[in-house]
């Protein structure tokens, strides 16, 4: 392991970005990252609300149009190297909100999938995924940050 | 605020009048925008803007077969998923007079009360996070896991248990003997830990001094601004829809009403409601009647506009729709409790120190995911039209 990776390994910060969706993933992520039972801090990942400090951006929810610009802005100010983890079916494919074959067909209010907006490294499917899966997703994103030049 | 008279020496004084934050901010877990108009650190006016996560749920539901609607209505909100699923099936059950077996009603009520407890414990987590007492917040998340486990046992998923369907409950959510025993054991274990937890909160002088006497919402204001649910009941307004619901007729519990009107009352209100929910859960498990859990002999046909009301965790929830000849949904309307509580939150902030404003808003327990919606403002008169007026003017297909 390089010196850089060793130094970085002790200061990984994850930030949650809620971009729509139903709150289910949001609370499971808070649970996973923060609560005593599922504890992501055992992998030396800390929780932050400051994008300038974050390394991993955890995105939940379909991307509503009011949240589109904030999302791009947040992604831009996270320093390199950075990784994006999409949690839940919502950012992966729009879930039930994208197209339920009702009268309006494809819903144009939402901007899922997330991949069409910013590059995504890890996808954690499920509605909502279990906190264990969210932790596994965040941990999978770590090598990208550690091994970056 | 702009129409206020300027002070005489307006050029020399720098007055910072507006404090606005959001949509993404550490103090707000969900995206919404708050504008506080302050004068010397005292909040004079508050404005909450909630239209951040518009998903178009009501529109998506238009023209779907009524059984498919459950897929979406359950995902309106992730904290109270069972409420939305239950109320959307109650509309057609009451509108078309579909019988629901008694055993199904008991299991629905059980899931409802289990989720009420998880929702109130999230409230504690959020409120104490804002107060700055991390330990209490962590403890409430830990306590909550008991009931997340029960939801996973019963429904198969921690957050979306999908228990109700039209005419009853899903057969997989039926309670077995072993499950009943497990629920009772976990509830007993929970009650012991929970009592200790609440005793420690009430005995903590720092937390209590931070909560007492702040964020006053008088009973008259609560009624005037249509505060609903625990927020209204903590201000002395005795209103609970569970009294009128036929599903709750066979249970013995109390409806808590407090008269203190402040943030402490709103925290204690929810703490006491959890105890009442535990009573209902125990009764539902112990007195569970035998019999089938789902009635499948119904046909979706034409149904007039019907409205069902349900006491959800934050207050009164309305779902209403009509069905056309093929059993397709027309004109779905959802009104969640939070828009009714928003005006009360804005009022409760006024007159307090600016640091208490977020606490006051959190103590009314906003859930913004499900409350984003469209409004029609009548041009010329500048008035928001009511639902019936909109339907009369624009018809079902808007
Ligand atoms: S994936 Fe499911 S639980 Fe997560 S935000 Fe979307 S609808 Fe809610």
Coordinates of C-alpha atoms and ligand atoms in Angstrom, one line a residue:
Chain A
X1 CA 0.0 0.0 0.0
X2 CA 1.4 3.3 -1.0
X3 CA 2.0 6.1 1.5
X4 CA -0.9 8.1 0.0
X5 CA -3.3 5.2 0.4
X6 CA -2.3 4.7 4.0
X7 CA -2.8 8.4 4.7
X8 CA -6.2 8.5 3.0
X9 CA -7.5 5.4 4.6
X10 CA -7.9 7.0 8.0
X11 CA -9.9 10.0 6.7
X12 CA -12.7 8.8 4.5
X13 CA -15.8 10.9 4.7
X14 CA -19.2 10.0 3.2
X15 CA -21.9 12.5 2.5
X16 CA -25.6 11.8 1.9
X17 CA -27.4 13.6 -0.8
X18 CA -31.2 13.2 -0.8
X19 CA -32.6 14.1 -4.1
X20 CA -36.2 13.1 -4.0
X21 CA -37.5 9.6 -3.5
X22 CA -39.5 8.6 -0.5
X23 CA -37.3 9.0 2.5
X24 CA -37.0 5.2 3.0
X25 CA -33.5 4.9 1.6
X26 CA -32.6 8.2 3.4
X27 CA -33.4 6.8 6.8
X28 CA -31.8 3.5 6.1
X29 CA -28.6 5.3 5.1
X30 CA -28.7 7.4 8.2
X31 CA -29.2 4.2 10.0
X32 CA -26.3 2.5 8.3
X33 CA -23.9 5.4 8.6
X34 CA -24.8 6.7 12.0
X35 CA -26.7 4.3 14.2
X36 CA -25.1 2.1 16.8
X37 CA -26.3 -1.2 15.3
X38 CA -25.0 -0.8 11.8
X39 CA -21.8 1.2 12.1
X40 CA -19.9 2.2 9.1
X41 CA -17.3 3.8 11.3
X42 CA -15.7 0.4 11.8
X43 CA -14.4 0.7 8.3
X44 CA -13.0 4.2 9.2
X45 CA -15.7 5.9 7.1
X46 CA -17.0 9.0 8.8
X47 CA -20.1 11.0 8.2
X48 CA -20.1 14.6 7.1
X49 CA -22.3 17.3 5.8
X50 CA -19.6 19.3 4.2
X51 CA -19.1 18.6 0.5
X52 CA -15.6 20.1 0.5
X53 CA -14.5 17.5 3.0
X54 CA -16.3 14.5 1.5
X55 CA -14.8 11.6 -0.5
X56 CA -17.8 9.4 -1.1
X57 CA -21.1 10.9 -2.3
X58 CA -24.1 8.7 -1.4
X59 CA -27.1 9.6 -3.5
X60 CA -30.6 8.4 -2.8
X61 CA -33.8 9.2 -4.6
X62 CA -35.0 10.0 -8.0
X63 CA -33.5 13.3 -9.1
X64 CA -36.3 15.9 -8.9
X65 CA -35.7 18.9 -11.1
X66 CA -35.2 21.3 -8.2
X67 CA -32.4 19.1 -6.9
X68 CA -30.7 18.7 -10.3
X69 CA -28.6 21.8 -10.1
X70 CA -27.6 21.4 -6.4
X71 CA -26.5 17.8 -7.2
X72 CA -24.2 18.9 -10.1
X73 CA -22.8 21.7 -7.9
X74 CA -22.1 19.4 -5.0
X75 CA -20.5 16.8 -7.3
X76 CA -18.3 19.6 -8.7
X77 CA -17.0 20.8 -5.4
X78 CA -16.1 17.5 -3.9
X79 CA -12.3 17.2 -4.2
X80 CA -10.6 14.5 -6.3
X81 CA -10.4 11.6 -5.9
X82 CA -14.1 11.0 -5.4
X83 CA -16.6 8.1 -5.7
X84 CA -20.4 8.1 -6.1
X85 CA -22.6 5.4 -4.5
X86 CA -26.2 5.2 -5.7
X87 CA -28.5 3.6 -3.1
X88 CA -31.9 2.2 -3.9
X89 CA -33.7 1.5 -7.1
X90 CA -34.6 5.2 -7.4
X91 CA -31.3 6.6 -8.7
X92 CA -30.5 3.4 -10.6
X93 CA -33.6 3.3 -12.8
X94 CA -36.3 5.6 -11.5
X95 CA -38.2 2.9 -9.7
X96 CA -42.0 3.1 -9.8
X97 CA -41.9 6.8 -10.5
X98 CA -40.3 6.6 -14.0
X99 CA -42.9 4.7 -15.9
X100 CA -46.0 3.0 -14.5
X101 CA -47.7 2.7 -17.9
X102 CA -50.6 4.9 -16.7
X103 CA -52.1 7.8 -18.6
X104 CA -49.0 10.0 -18.6
X105 CA -46.5 7.2 -19.5
X106 CA -42.9 8.2 -18.9
X107 CA -42.6 10.7 -16.1
X108 CA -40.7 13.8 -17.3
X109 CA -40.5 15.4 -13.9
X110 CA -37.7 13.2 -12.7
X111 CA -34.1 12.9 -14.0
X112 CA -33.3 9.3 -13.0
X113 CA -31.1 7.4 -13.8
X114 CA -28.3 9.1 -12.0
X115 CA -25.7 7.8 -14.5
X116 CA -27.1 10.2 -17.1
X117 CA -26.0 13.1 -14.8
X118 CA -22.8 12.2 -13.0
X119 CA -20.6 9.0 -13.2
X120 CA -21.7 6.3 -10.7
X121 CA -19.2 3.9 -9.2
X122 CA -21.3 1.6 -7.1
X123 CA -25.0 0.7 -7.3
X124 CA -26.8 -0.7 -4.4
X125 CA -30.2 -1.9 -5.6
X126 CA -33.2 -2.6 -3.4
X127 CA -36.2 -0.7 -2.3
X128 CA -34.8 0.2 0.2
X129 CA -31.6 -1.8 0.4
X130 CA -30.7 -3.2 3.9
X131 CA -28.2 -1.1 5.9
X132 CA -25.7 -4.0 5.6
X133 CA -25.9 -3.6 1.8
X134 CA -25.4 0.1 2.0
X135 CA -22.3 -0.4 4.1
X136 CA -21.0 -3.0 1.6
X137 CA -21.6 -0.5 -1.2
X138 CA -19.7 2.2 0.5
X139 CA -16.8 -0.1 1.3
X140 CA -16.7 -1.3 -2.3
X141 CA -16.2 2.3 -3.4
X142 CA -13.1 2.8 -1.1
X143 CA -10.4 1.1 -3.3
X144 CA -11.1 3.7 -6.0
X145 CA -10.3 6.5 -3.6
X146 CA -7.3 4.8 -2.0
X147 CA -5.6 3.7 -5.2
X148 CA -6.1 7.0 -7.1
X149 CA -2.8 8.7 -8.1
Chain B
X1 CA -41.0 42.3 5.5
X2 CA -40.2 44.8 2.8
X3 CA -43.1 47.0 3.7
X4 CA -41.8 47.7 7.2
X5 CA -41.0 51.3 8.0
X6 CA -37.3 52.0 7.9
X7 CA -35.6 53.1 11.2
X8 CA -34.6 56.8 11.2
X9 CA -30.9 56.1 11.0
X10 CA -31.2 53.5 8.4
X11 CA -27.9 54.3 6.7
X12 CA -25.8 53.6 9.7
X13 CA -27.3 50.4 11.0
X14 CA -26.6 47.1 9.4
X15 CA -29.5 44.9 10.1
X16 CA -29.4 41.4 8.8
X17 CA -33.0 40.6 8.4
X18 CA -33.2 37.4 6.5
X19 CA -31.6 34.1 7.3
X20 CA -32.3 31.4 4.7
X21 CA -30.9 28.0 4.4
X22 CA -31.6 24.7 2.6
X23 CA -32.3 22.7 0.6
X24 CA -29.2 20.7 1.6
X25 CA -28.1 21.6 5.1
X26 CA -26.8 19.7 8.1
X27 CA -29.8 20.6 10.2
X28 CA -32.4 19.5 7.7
X29 CA -32.3 15.9 6.8
X30 CA -34.8 16.4 4.0
X31 CA -34.6 19.1 1.3
X32 CA -36.6 22.1 2.1
X33 CA -35.9 25.7 2.4
X34 CA -36.5 27.8 5.5
X35 CA -36.4 31.6 5.5
X36 CA -36.3 33.2 8.9
X37 CA -36.9 36.9 9.2
X38 CA -35.0 37.9 12.2
X39 CA -34.7 41.1 14.2
X40 CA -31.9 41.1 16.7
X41 CA -31.8 37.3 16.8
X42 CA -35.5 37.1 17.5
X43 CA -37.6 35.4 14.8
X44 CA -40.3 37.7 13.5
X45 CA -41.5 35.6 10.7
X46 CA -40.8 32.3 9.1
X47 CA -41.5 30.8 5.8
X48 CA -41.0 27.2 4.8
X49 CA -40.8 26.3 1.2
X50 CA -41.5 22.6 0.6
X51 CA -41.6 22.2 -3.2
X52 CA -38.2 20.6 -3.6
X53 CA -39.0 16.9 -4.4
X54 CA -41.9 16.9 -6.7
X55 CA -42.4 13.5 -8.2
X56 CA -45.9 13.7 -9.6
X57 CA -47.3 10.8 -7.7
X58 CA -51.0 11.8 -8.1
X59 CA -50.5 12.1 -11.9
X60 CA -48.7 8.8 -12.1
X61 CA -51.7 7.1 -10.5
X62 CA -54.1 8.3 -13.1
X63 CA -55.4 5.6 -15.3
X64 CA -53.8 2.7 -13.4
X65 CA -55.8 -0.5 -12.6
X66 CA -56.7 -0.1 -8.9
X67 CA -54.6 -3.1 -7.8
X68 CA -51.5 -1.6 -9.3
X69 CA -52.0 1.6 -7.3
X70 CA -50.6 -0.1 -4.2
X71 CA -47.2 -0.2 -5.8
X72 CA -47.0 3.5 -5.9
X73 CA -49.0 4.6 -2.9
X74 CA -46.8 2.6 -0.6
X75 CA -43.8 4.5 -1.9
X76 CA -45.3 7.9 -1.3
X77 CA -43.4 8.0 2.0
X78 CA -40.8 5.8 3.5
X79 CA -41.5 6.5 7.1
X80 CA -45.2 5.9 6.9
X81 CA -45.5 3.5 4.0
X82 CA -48.1 1.3 5.7
X83 CA -50.4 4.2 6.3
X84 CA -50.5 5.1 2.6
X85 CA -51.0 1.6 1.5
X86 CA -53.8 1.0 4.1
X87 CA -55.6 4.2 3.3
X88 CA -55.5 3.7 -0.4
X89 CA -57.2 0.3 0.0
X90 CA -59.7 1.7 2.5
X91 CA -61.1 4.0 -0.2
X92 CA -62.2 1.2 -2.5
X93 CA -63.2 -1.1 0.4
X94 CA -65.5 1.6 1.8
X95 CA -66.6 2.9 -1.5
X96 CA -67.6 -0.5 -3.0
X97 CA -68.5 -2.1 0.4
X98 CA -65.9 -4.9 0.3
X99 CA -65.9 -6.9 3.5
X100 CA -62.6 -7.2 5.3
X101 CA -62.1 -10.2 7.6
X102 CA -61.6 -9.4 11.2
X103 CA -58.2 -11.1 11.4
X104 CA -57.0 -8.9 8.6
X105 CA -58.1 -5.8 10.4
X106 CA -56.2 -6.8 13.5
X107 CA -53.0 -7.4 11.6
X108 CA -53.3 -4.1 9.8
X109 CA -53.8 -2.3 13.0
X110 CA -50.8 -4.1 14.5
X111 CA -48.5 -3.1 11.6
X112 CA -49.9 0.5 11.8
X113 CA -49.0 0.8 15.5
X114 CA -45.6 -0.8 15.0
X115 CA -44.8 1.7 12.4
X116 CA -46.2 4.5 14.5
X117 CA -43.5 3.6 17.1
X118 CA -40.7 3.5 14.6
X119 CA -41.9 6.9 13.3
X120 CA -42.0 8.5 16.7
X121 CA -38.5 7.1 17.5
X122 CA -37.2 8.7 14.4
X123 CA -38.7 11.9 15.7
X124 CA -36.7 11.5 18.9
X125 CA -33.6 10.8 16.9
X126 CA -34.0 13.9 14.8
X127 CA -35.1 16.2 17.7
X128 CA -32.2 15.2 19.9
X129 CA -29.8 15.5 17.1
X130 CA -31.0 19.1 16.7
X131 CA -30.8 19.7 20.5
X132 CA -27.2 18.5 20.3
X133 CA -27.6 15.5 22.6
X134 CA -26.1 12.7 20.4
X135 CA -26.5 10.0 23.0
X136 CA -30.2 10.2 23.2
X137 CA -30.4 10.3 19.4
X138 CA -28.3 7.2 19.1
X139 CA -30.2 5.4 21.8
X140 CA -33.5 6.1 20.0
X141 CA -32.1 4.6 16.8
X142 CA -31.0 1.6 18.7
X143 CA -34.4 1.2 20.3
X144 CA -36.1 1.5 17.0
X145 CA -34.4 -1.6 15.6
X146 CA -36.7 -3.8 17.7
X147 CA -39.7 -2.6 15.7
X148 CA -37.8 -2.6 12.4
X149 CA -37.2 -6.3 13.1
X150 CA -40.9 -6.9 13.8
X151 CA -41.8 -5.2 10.6
X152 CA -39.3 -7.4 8.8
X153 CA -40.7 -10.6 10.4
X154 CA -44.3 -9.6 9.5
X155 CA -43.9 -8.1 6.1
X156 CA -40.6 -9.2 4.8
X157 CA -39.1 -5.7 4.5
X158 CA -37.9 -3.3 7.1
X159 CA -39.3 -0.2 5.5
X160 CA -41.9 -1.3 2.9
X161 CA -43.8 -4.2 4.6
X162 CA -46.6 -4.1 2.0
X163 CA -49.1 -5.7 4.4
X164 CA -52.6 -4.5 3.2
X165 CA -54.1 -5.4 -0.2
X166 CA -57.7 -4.9 -1.3
X167 CA -60.0 -7.1 0.8
X168 CA -57.5 -8.0 3.5
X169 CA -53.8 -8.5 3.9
X170 CA -51.2 -10.4 2.0
X171 CA -51.3 -14.1 3.1
X172 CA -47.5 -14.1 3.7
X173 CA -48.0 -11.4 6.4
X174 CA -50.3 -13.7 8.5
X175 CA -49.1 -14.2 12.0
X176 CA -48.0 -17.7 13.1
X177 CA -47.8 -18.8 16.7
X178 CA -44.1 -18.5 16.8
X179 CA -44.2 -15.0 15.4
X180 CA -46.8 -14.0 18.0
X181 CA -44.6 -15.2 20.8
X182 CA -41.5 -13.4 19.3
X183 CA -43.4 -10.1 19.0
X184 CA -44.6 -10.3 22.6
X185 CA -41.1 -11.1 23.9
X186 CA -39.5 -8.3 21.9
X187 CA -42.2 -5.8 23.1
X188 CA -41.6 -6.7 26.7
X189 CA -37.9 -6.3 26.3
X190 CA -38.4 -3.0 24.5
X191 CA -40.7 -1.6 27.2
X192 CA -38.2 -2.1 29.9
X193 CA -35.4 -0.3 28.0
X194 CA -37.8 2.4 26.7
X195 CA -39.0 3.3 30.2
X196 CA -35.4 3.8 31.3
X197 CA -34.7 5.9 28.3
X198 CA -37.7 8.2 28.8
X199 CA -36.9 8.5 32.5
X200 CA -33.4 9.7 31.6
X201 CA -34.7 12.3 29.2
X202 CA -37.2 13.7 31.7
X203 CA -34.6 13.8 34.4
X204 CA -32.0 15.6 32.3
X205 CA -32.0 19.2 33.4
X206 CA -30.1 20.5 30.4
X207 CA -32.4 18.9 27.7
X208 CA -35.5 19.9 29.6
X209 CA -34.4 23.5 30.0
X210 CA -33.8 23.7 26.3
X211 CA -37.3 22.4 25.5
X212 CA -39.5 23.9 28.1
X213 CA -41.4 27.1 27.3
X214 CA -40.0 27.3 23.7
X215 CA -42.0 27.2 20.5
X216 CA -45.4 28.0 22.0
X217 CA -48.4 27.2 19.9
X218 CA -51.6 28.0 21.7
X219 CA -54.7 26.0 21.3
X220 CA -56.5 28.8 19.4
X221 CA -53.5 28.9 17.0
X222 CA -53.4 25.2 16.6
X223 CA -57.1 25.2 15.6
X224 CA -56.7 28.3 13.4
X225 CA -53.8 26.9 11.5
X226 CA -55.2 23.4 11.3
X227 CA -52.5 21.7 13.3
X228 CA -53.2 18.0 13.3
X229 CA -52.0 14.8 15.0
X230 CA -49.6 14.9 17.9
X231 CA -48.7 18.5 17.1
X232 CA -52.3 19.6 17.7
X233 CA -52.9 17.3 20.6
X234 CA -49.8 18.6 22.4
X235 CA -51.5 22.0 22.2
X236 CA -54.6 20.8 23.9
X237 CA -56.7 20.1 20.9
X238 CA -58.5 16.8 21.5
X239 CA -58.8 15.4 18.0
X240 CA -57.9 11.9 17.0
X241 CA -59.5 10.1 14.1
X242 CA -58.8 6.7 15.7
X243 CA -61.9 7.3 17.8
X244 CA -64.1 7.1 14.7
X245 CA -62.3 4.3 12.9
X246 CA -64.2 1.0 13.0
X247 CA -60.8 -0.9 13.0
X248 CA -60.0 0.5 16.4
X249 CA -63.4 -0.2 18.1
X250 CA -62.2 -3.4 19.7
X251 CA -59.1 -2.0 21.3
X252 CA -58.7 -0.4 24.7
X253 CA -56.3 2.5 24.8
X254 CA -56.1 6.2 25.8
X255 CA -55.8 9.2 23.6
X256 CA -53.1 11.5 25.0
X257 CA -53.9 15.2 25.1
X258 CA -51.4 17.6 26.7
X259 CA -52.0 21.3 27.6
X260 CA -48.5 22.7 27.7
X261 CA -48.2 23.8 24.0
X262 CA -44.4 24.0 24.0
X263 CA -41.6 21.8 22.6
X264 CA -41.5 19.7 25.7
X265 CA -45.1 18.9 25.4
X266 CA -44.6 17.7 21.8
X267 CA -41.7 15.5 22.8
X268 CA -43.6 14.1 25.8
X269 CA -46.8 13.7 23.7
X270 CA -45.0 11.3 21.4
X271 CA -43.3 9.5 24.3
X272 CA -46.7 8.8 25.9
X273 CA -48.2 7.8 22.6
X274 CA -45.6 5.0 22.2
X275 CA -46.8 3.5 25.4
X276 CA -50.4 3.5 24.2
X277 CA -49.3 1.9 20.9
X278 CA -47.6 -0.9 22.9
X279 CA -50.9 -1.6 24.6
X280 CA -52.6 -1.9 21.2
X281 CA -49.9 -4.2 19.9
X282 CA -50.2 -6.5 22.9
X283 CA -54.0 -6.6 22.6
X284 CA -53.8 -7.3 18.8
X285 CA -51.5 -10.2 19.3
X286 CA -53.3 -11.7 22.3
X287 CA -56.8 -11.4 21.0
X288 CA -56.1 -12.2 17.3
X289 CA -59.3 -13.9 15.9
X290 CA -59.1 -17.0 13.8
X291 CA -60.3 -17.1 10.2
X292 CA -59.3 -16.1 6.7
X293 CA -57.1 -13.1 6.1
X294 CA -58.2 -12.0 2.7
X295 CA -61.5 -11.7 0.9
X296 CA -61.0 -12.1 -2.8
X297 CA -64.6 -12.0 -4.0
X298 CA -64.7 -8.4 -5.3
X299 CA -64.8 -6.8 -8.7
X300 CA -63.6 -3.3 -9.4
X301 CA -66.3 -1.4 -11.1
X302 CA -67.5 2.1 -11.4
X303 CA -67.1 4.0 -8.1
X304 CA -67.9 7.6 -7.3
X305 CA -65.4 9.9 -5.7
X306 CA -64.8 8.6 -2.3
X307 CA -62.7 9.9 0.5
X308 CA -61.1 7.9 3.3
X309 CA -59.5 9.5 6.3
X310 CA -57.0 7.9 8.6
X311 CA -55.1 9.0 11.7
X312 CA -51.5 8.6 10.6
X313 CA -48.5 9.2 12.8
X314 CA -48.3 12.9 12.1
X315 CA -52.0 13.6 11.8
X316 CA -54.9 13.3 9.4
X317 CA -54.3 11.6 6.1
X318 CA -56.7 11.8 3.2
X319 CA -56.8 9.6 0.1
X320 CA -59.6 9.8 -2.4
X321 CA -60.3 8.7 -5.9
X322 CA -63.0 7.6 -8.2
X323 CA -63.0 4.5 -10.5
X324 CA -64.3 4.5 -14.1
X325 CA -66.2 1.6 -15.7
X326 CA -63.0 -0.5 -16.2
X327 CA -61.8 -0.1 -12.6
X328 CA -59.2 2.4 -13.6
X329 CA -58.2 5.1 -11.1
X330 CA -59.4 8.7 -11.9
X331 CA -58.5 11.8 -10.0
X332 CA -56.3 10.5 -7.2
X333 CA -55.9 13.0 -4.4
X334 CA -53.6 12.6 -1.4
X335 CA -53.4 15.1 1.4
X336 CA -50.7 14.3 4.0
X337 CA -50.6 15.8 7.5
X338 CA -47.5 17.9 7.0
X339 CA -48.9 20.6 4.8
X340 CA -51.6 21.1 7.5
X341 CA -48.8 21.4 10.1
X342 CA -46.6 23.7 8.1
X343 CA -48.5 26.8 9.0
X344 CA -48.5 25.8 12.6
X345 CA -44.7 25.3 12.5
X346 CA -44.2 28.8 11.0
X347 CA -46.3 30.2 13.7
X348 CA -44.6 28.3 16.5
X349 CA -41.2 29.7 15.6
X350 CA -42.2 33.3 15.9
X351 CA -41.0 35.2 19.0
X352 CA -38.2 32.8 19.9
X353 CA -34.5 33.0 19.6
X354 CA -33.2 32.0 16.2
X355 CA -31.3 29.0 17.5
X356 CA -34.6 27.4 18.7
X357 CA -36.3 27.8 15.4
X358 CA -35.0 24.5 13.9
X359 CA -35.8 22.7 17.1
X360 CA -39.4 24.0 17.0
X361 CA -39.8 22.9 13.4
X362 CA -38.3 19.5 14.1
X363 CA -40.5 19.1 17.1
X364 CA -43.6 19.4 14.9
X365 CA -42.1 16.4 13.0
X366 CA -42.2 17.5 9.4
X367 CA -42.1 14.8 6.7
X368 CA -41.4 16.6 3.5
X369 CA -41.1 13.6 1.1
X370 CA -44.8 13.1 0.8
X371 CA -46.1 16.7 1.0
X372 CA -44.8 18.2 -2.2
X373 CA -47.8 19.0 -4.4
X374 CA -49.2 21.3 -7.0
X375 CA -51.6 24.2 -6.3
X376 CA -53.9 26.0 -8.6
X377 CA -54.2 29.7 -7.9
X378 CA -57.2 31.3 -9.4
X379 CA -55.9 34.2 -11.5
X380 CA -57.3 37.6 -10.6
X381 CA -58.4 36.6 -7.1
X382 CA -55.1 35.3 -5.9
X383 CA -56.7 32.5 -4.0
X384 CA -55.8 28.8 -3.8
X385 CA -58.7 26.7 -5.2
X386 CA -60.0 23.8 -3.2
X387 CA -60.0 20.3 -4.6
X388 CA -63.7 20.2 -5.3
X389 CA -63.5 23.5 -7.2
X390 CA -60.7 22.3 -9.3
X391 CA -62.6 19.1 -10.2
X392 CA -65.7 21.1 -11.1
X393 CA -63.7 23.5 -13.2
X394 CA -61.2 21.2 -15.0
X395 CA -62.9 17.8 -14.8
X396 CA -61.1 14.6 -13.9
X397 CA -58.3 14.8 -16.5
X398 CA -56.4 17.9 -15.6
Ligands
LIG1 S1 -35.6 3.1 -3.7 FE1 -37.6 2.7 -2.7 S2 -37.2 3.2 -0.5 FE2 -35.5 4.1 -1.7 S3 -36.2 6.2 -2.0 FE3 -36.8 5.0 -3.8 S4 -38.9 4.4 -3.4 FE4 -38.0 5.0 -1.4

